[in-house]
Amino acid sequence: MRTGEKLQRSAGDGRMRAACVALLGALGCQGGNASSGATAGSATPAGSAAPVAAGAAAAAGSASAAPGTAAAAGSASAGAVGSAQAGAGEAHALSLTSEDVAKVMNPKRQAPYSGPTGTLRGRVTIKGDPPPDTGLSFPIGKCGEAAATYGRLFRVGQQNGVADALVTVVNYSGYVPEREEAEKVTIHGCAFSKRTVVMSYGQRLEVANLDPLEPYMPNLEGAPFMAVLVAVPQGDPVKFYPPQPGYYHLVDKLPKPFLKAEVFVLKFATHDVTGLDGKYEIKGIPVGKVLTAALLPAIDQDVKREIEIKEGENTLDFELNFDLKKYNEKPHTKPSP
């Protein structure tokens, strides 16, 4: 296998099961299963077959939309698209106040934490070898942002800031609820706005198309598939409802195999993803000792730090190291479809 092909395969599909285990298991995450006492680390990666949240299975059985009934993107009308989205949403809808979500996110039925809190800010940087070319090819003209987003194994900005790194804080005392109903991702120039997406279980994922002409068919692999949903140019966002915590894969069903993002659905709300400047910010953390981590899924590498959160502002930087030779020597396992 050529180097470019190897990088393309590993960058697009590999190492994610290991990354999910590292994140959801080794950190001793918040939350847990009320009936079994398992921690978030026991969550099965959502890429495998998994039961739909309570109530969704029945709705799915009666839904009239089917994978083969959606029209092609070029001819799909706004009304048909809206109907397909509504049908899928009804089948899979979860909310932050759902009983099924509460059992996972807050199994002890604690009141939301109301004591002193701190905000954690910092940067994630990377040193070592530069990111290699993925060997991917991109359409000329209409996909102006795709090469910058997916052309290399990972994205590095100014002063070695690394984008798409997932930063988490766990092991604090108390229940911190998620405040936002949705995690939002946009598409522009054949590229998602981020290559790593992090959500709390119970949030919906909204994918909006900012392009003036180009349609997309985003799909959340690992979630129940009801219909082909079309993200029309500058239209309403397509909505997805992950049925359980774990790992998912956001892709485009149109012929753009490079258009991908790794999606992590977690059992706690204290998380963020870095931008091109490498910066992150996590608010509302209960004061006291906590475990923090920064994970770059593209290279399956994480750094963990124990710190004490004080009331007000807190700063913590992470540094990753990329060794291309060691990376190429590691086995890369594709997760289950």
PDB file of C-alpha atoms in Angstrom, residues 157-304:
ATOM      1  CA  GLY A 157      -2.505  26.763  13.147  1.00  0.00           C
ATOM      2  CA  GLN A 158      -0.206  29.548  14.267  1.00  0.00           C
ATOM      3  CA  GLN A 159       2.303  28.942  17.068  1.00  0.00           C
ATOM      4  CA  ASN A 160       1.724  25.165  16.804  1.00  0.00           C
ATOM      5  CA  GLY A 161      -1.884  25.375  17.965  1.00  0.00           C
ATOM      6  CA  VAL A 162      -3.686  22.177  16.979  1.00  0.00           C
ATOM      7  CA  ALA A 163      -7.314  22.155  15.845  1.00  0.00           C
ATOM      8  CA  ASP A 164      -9.943  19.463  16.484  1.00  0.00           C
ATOM      9  CA  ALA A 165      -8.497  18.373  19.839  1.00  0.00           C
ATOM     10  CA  LEU A 166     -11.094  17.218  22.351  1.00  0.00           C
ATOM     11  CA  VAL A 167     -10.581  18.592  25.886  1.00  0.00           C
ATOM     12  CA  THR A 168     -12.513  17.129  28.828  1.00  0.00           C
ATOM     13  CA  VAL A 169     -12.823  17.661  32.578  1.00  0.00           C
ATOM     14  CA  VAL A 170     -14.099  14.837  34.815  1.00  0.00           C
ATOM     15  CA  ASN A 171     -13.960  13.423  38.355  1.00  0.00           C
ATOM     16  CA  TYR A 172     -15.477  16.456  40.072  1.00  0.00           C
ATOM     17  CA  SER A 173     -18.193  16.274  42.707  1.00  0.00           C
ATOM     18  CA  GLY A 174     -21.717  17.175  41.661  1.00  0.00           C
ATOM     19  CA  TYR A 175     -23.921  17.076  38.601  1.00  0.00           C
ATOM     20  CA  VAL A 176     -23.295  19.692  35.896  1.00  0.00           C
ATOM     21  CA  PRO A 177     -26.146  19.701  33.341  1.00  0.00           C
ATOM     22  CA  GLU A 178     -25.729  20.519  29.695  1.00  0.00           C
ATOM     23  CA  ARG A 179     -27.107  23.994  28.937  1.00  0.00           C
ATOM     24  CA  GLU A 180     -27.329  23.917  25.154  1.00  0.00           C
ATOM     25  CA  GLU A 181     -30.035  21.907  23.413  1.00  0.00           C
ATOM     26  CA  ALA A 182     -27.975  21.419  20.243  1.00  0.00           C
ATOM     27  CA  GLU A 183     -24.416  21.101  19.025  1.00  0.00           C
ATOM     28  CA  LYS A 184     -24.117  22.960  15.720  1.00  0.00           C
ATOM     29  CA  VAL A 185     -21.897  22.122  12.755  1.00  0.00           C
ATOM     30  CA  THR A 186     -21.809  23.931   9.423  1.00  0.00           C
ATOM     31  CA  ILE A 187     -20.708  22.908   5.927  1.00  0.00           C
ATOM     32  CA  HIS A 188     -18.984  25.369   3.614  1.00  0.00           C
ATOM     33  CA  GLY A 189     -16.750  24.720   0.630  1.00  0.00           C
ATOM     34  CA  CYS A 190     -17.171  20.923   0.996  1.00  0.00           C
ATOM     35  CA  ALA A 191     -15.822  20.986   4.563  1.00  0.00           C
ATOM     36  CA  PHE A 192     -17.344  20.613   7.997  1.00  0.00           C
ATOM     37  CA  SER A 193     -16.581  23.462  10.365  1.00  0.00           C
ATOM     38  CA  LYS A 194     -14.706  21.012  12.610  1.00  0.00           C
ATOM     39  CA  ARG A 195     -13.253  17.536  12.239  1.00  0.00           C
ATOM     40  CA  THR A 196     -13.996  16.574  15.846  1.00  0.00           C
ATOM     41  CA  VAL A 197     -17.458  17.130  17.290  1.00  0.00           C
ATOM     42  CA  VAL A 198     -18.242  16.663  20.989  1.00  0.00           C
ATOM     43  CA  MET A 199     -21.745  16.499  22.445  1.00  0.00           C
ATOM     44  CA  SER A 200     -23.481  15.632  25.685  1.00  0.00           C
ATOM     45  CA  TYR A 201     -25.944  12.762  25.553  1.00  0.00           C
ATOM     46  CA  GLY A 202     -29.395  14.254  25.027  1.00  0.00           C
ATOM     47  CA  GLN A 203     -28.221  17.032  22.740  1.00  0.00           C
ATOM     48  CA  ARG A 204     -29.213  16.969  19.092  1.00  0.00           C
ATOM     49  CA  LEU A 205     -26.698  17.523  16.311  1.00  0.00           C
ATOM     50  CA  GLU A 206     -27.623  20.226  13.797  1.00  0.00           C
ATOM     51  CA  VAL A 207     -25.804  20.325  10.454  1.00  0.00           C
ATOM     52  CA  ALA A 208     -26.407  23.468   8.375  1.00  0.00           C
ATOM     53  CA  ASN A 209     -25.290  24.116   4.798  1.00  0.00           C
ATOM     54  CA  LEU A 210     -23.841  27.605   4.299  1.00  0.00           C
ATOM     55  CA  ASP A 211     -23.052  27.154   0.605  1.00  0.00           C
ATOM     56  CA  PRO A 212     -25.237  29.146  -1.823  1.00  0.00           C
ATOM     57  CA  LEU A 213     -25.656  26.357  -4.412  1.00  0.00           C
ATOM     58  CA  GLU A 214     -24.084  23.044  -3.378  1.00  0.00           C
ATOM     59  CA  PRO A 215     -26.391  20.489  -1.622  1.00  0.00           C
ATOM     60  CA  TYR A 216     -25.176  17.854   0.825  1.00  0.00           C
ATOM     61  CA  MET A 217     -26.598  14.678   2.336  1.00  0.00           C
ATOM     62  CA  PRO A 218     -25.119  14.458   5.843  1.00  0.00           C
ATOM     63  CA  ASN A 219     -25.502  11.200   7.714  1.00  0.00           C
ATOM     64  CA  LEU A 220     -24.580  10.209  11.252  1.00  0.00           C
ATOM     65  CA  GLU A 221     -23.164   6.706  10.953  1.00  0.00           C
ATOM     66  CA  GLY A 222     -23.866   4.641  14.042  1.00  0.00           C
ATOM     67  CA  ALA A 223     -27.282   6.229  14.613  1.00  0.00           C
ATOM     68  CA  PRO A 224     -30.510   4.620  13.324  1.00  0.00           C
ATOM     69  CA  PHE A 225     -30.930   5.376   9.629  1.00  0.00           C
ATOM     70  CA  MET A 226     -34.441   6.447   8.624  1.00  0.00           C
ATOM     71  CA  ALA A 227     -34.131   8.553   5.475  1.00  0.00           C
ATOM     72  CA  VAL A 228     -31.656  10.427   3.324  1.00  0.00           C
ATOM     73  CA  LEU A 229     -31.688  13.961   4.717  1.00  0.00           C
ATOM     74  CA  VAL A 230     -30.706  16.763   2.376  1.00  0.00           C
ATOM     75  CA  ALA A 231     -28.958  19.867   3.688  1.00  0.00           C
ATOM     76  CA  VAL A 232     -30.244  22.349   1.118  1.00  0.00           C
ATOM     77  CA  PRO A 233     -28.153  25.430   0.339  1.00  0.00           C
ATOM     78  CA  GLN A 234     -28.576  28.002   3.108  1.00  0.00           C
ATOM     79  CA  GLY A 235     -31.648  26.127   4.377  1.00  0.00           C
ATOM     80  CA  ASP A 236     -32.719  24.745   7.718  1.00  0.00           C
ATOM     81  CA  PRO A 237     -30.216  22.441   9.444  1.00  0.00           C
ATOM     82  CA  VAL A 238     -30.496  18.672   9.298  1.00  0.00           C
ATOM     83  CA  LYS A 239     -31.012  17.278  12.809  1.00  0.00           C
ATOM     84  CA  PHE A 240     -29.655  14.057  14.313  1.00  0.00           C
ATOM     85  CA  TYR A 241     -30.361  12.506  17.708  1.00  0.00           C
ATOM     86  CA  PRO A 242     -27.609  10.099  18.849  1.00  0.00           C
ATOM     87  CA  PRO A 243     -29.421   7.252  20.651  1.00  0.00           C
ATOM     88  CA  GLN A 244     -26.681   6.543  23.196  1.00  0.00           C
ATOM     89  CA  PRO A 245     -23.269   7.788  24.346  1.00  0.00           C
ATOM     90  CA  GLY A 246     -20.298   6.660  22.299  1.00  0.00           C
ATOM     91  CA  TYR A 247     -18.559   7.262  18.980  1.00  0.00           C
ATOM     92  CA  TYR A 248     -20.251   8.238  15.724  1.00  0.00           C
ATOM     93  CA  HIS A 249     -19.086   9.256  12.258  1.00  0.00           C
ATOM     94  CA  LEU A 250     -20.549  12.270  10.459  1.00  0.00           C
ATOM     95  CA  VAL A 251     -20.246  11.811   6.682  1.00  0.00           C
ATOM     96  CA  ASP A 252     -21.765  13.017   3.418  1.00  0.00           C
ATOM     97  CA  LYS A 253     -23.743  10.517   1.328  1.00  0.00           C
ATOM     98  CA  LEU A 254     -22.978  12.397  -1.870  1.00  0.00           C
ATOM     99  CA  PRO A 255     -19.663  11.531  -3.593  1.00  0.00           C
ATOM    100  CA  LYS A 256     -17.395  13.452  -1.227  1.00  0.00           C
ATOM    101  CA  PRO A 257     -15.580  10.667   0.687  1.00  0.00           C
ATOM    102  CA  PHE A 258     -13.246  13.164   2.337  1.00  0.00           C
ATOM    103  CA  LEU A 259     -16.111  15.032   4.058  1.00  0.00           C
ATOM    104  CA  LYS A 260     -16.020  13.486   7.554  1.00  0.00           C
ATOM    105  CA  ALA A 261     -16.032  14.365  11.222  1.00  0.00           C
ATOM    106  CA  GLU A 262     -15.574  12.225  14.322  1.00  0.00           C
ATOM    107  CA  VAL A 263     -18.461  12.654  16.783  1.00  0.00           C
ATOM    108  CA  PHE A 264     -18.124  11.853  20.493  1.00  0.00           C
ATOM    109  CA  VAL A 265     -21.301  11.758  22.593  1.00  0.00           C
ATOM    110  CA  LEU A 266     -20.335  11.904  26.266  1.00  0.00           C
ATOM    111  CA  LYS A 267     -22.005  11.358  29.634  1.00  0.00           C
ATOM    112  CA  PHE A 268     -20.954  14.745  30.986  1.00  0.00           C
ATOM    113  CA  ALA A 269     -21.156  18.371  29.909  1.00  0.00           C
ATOM    114  CA  THR A 270     -17.661  19.675  30.682  1.00  0.00           C
ATOM    115  CA  HIS A 271     -15.906  19.483  27.321  1.00  0.00           C
ATOM    116  CA  ASP A 272     -14.787  21.542  24.340  1.00  0.00           C
ATOM    117  CA  VAL A 273     -13.002  21.216  20.974  1.00  0.00           C
ATOM    118  CA  THR A 274     -10.110  23.444  19.917  1.00  0.00           C
ATOM    119  CA  GLY A 275     -10.167  25.718  16.898  1.00  0.00           C
ATOM    120  CA  LEU A 276      -7.248  26.499  14.611  1.00  0.00           C
ATOM    121  CA  ASP A 277      -5.724  28.680  17.333  1.00  0.00           C
ATOM    122  CA  GLY A 278      -5.603  25.633  19.632  1.00  0.00           C
ATOM    123  CA  LYS A 279      -7.725  27.376  22.260  1.00  0.00           C
ATOM    124  CA  TYR A 280     -10.475  25.829  24.372  1.00  0.00           C
ATOM    125  CA  GLU A 281     -12.779  27.036  27.155  1.00  0.00           C
ATOM    126  CA  ILE A 282     -14.849  25.000  29.619  1.00  0.00           C
ATOM    127  CA  LYS A 283     -17.162  26.834  32.010  1.00  0.00           C
ATOM    128  CA  GLY A 284     -19.094  25.856  35.129  1.00  0.00           C
ATOM    129  CA  ILE A 285     -16.648  23.332  36.594  1.00  0.00           C
ATOM    130  CA  PRO A 286     -17.173  22.611  40.306  1.00  0.00           C
ATOM    131  CA  VAL A 287     -14.153  23.675  42.354  1.00  0.00           C
ATOM    132  CA  GLY A 288     -11.790  20.996  43.602  1.00  0.00           C
ATOM    133  CA  LYS A 289      -9.483  18.372  42.166  1.00  0.00           C
ATOM    134  CA  VAL A 290     -10.370  17.151  38.687  1.00  0.00           C
ATOM    135  CA  LEU A 291      -8.903  15.077  35.882  1.00  0.00           C
ATOM    136  CA  THR A 292      -8.404  16.818  32.546  1.00  0.00           C
ATOM    137  CA  ALA A 293      -7.403  15.410  29.195  1.00  0.00           C
ATOM    138  CA  ALA A 294      -6.737  16.538  25.636  1.00  0.00           C
ATOM    139  CA  LEU A 295      -7.273  14.005  22.851  1.00  0.00           C
ATOM    140  CA  LEU A 296      -6.419  14.421  19.157  1.00  0.00           C
ATOM    141  CA  PRO A 297      -8.444  11.673  17.439  1.00  0.00           C
ATOM    142  CA  ALA A 298      -6.581  11.984  14.131  1.00  0.00           C
ATOM    143  CA  ILE A 299      -3.451  10.491  15.713  1.00  0.00           C
ATOM    144  CA  ASP A 300      -5.103   8.690  18.661  1.00  0.00           C
ATOM    145  CA  GLN A 301      -2.991  10.521  21.218  1.00  0.00           C
ATOM    146  CA  ASP A 302      -4.055  12.050  24.516  1.00  0.00           C
ATOM    147  CA  VAL A 303      -2.479  13.863  27.455  1.00  0.00           C
ATOM    148  CA  LYS A 304      -3.984  13.763  30.964  1.00  0.00           C
TER     149      LYS A 304
END
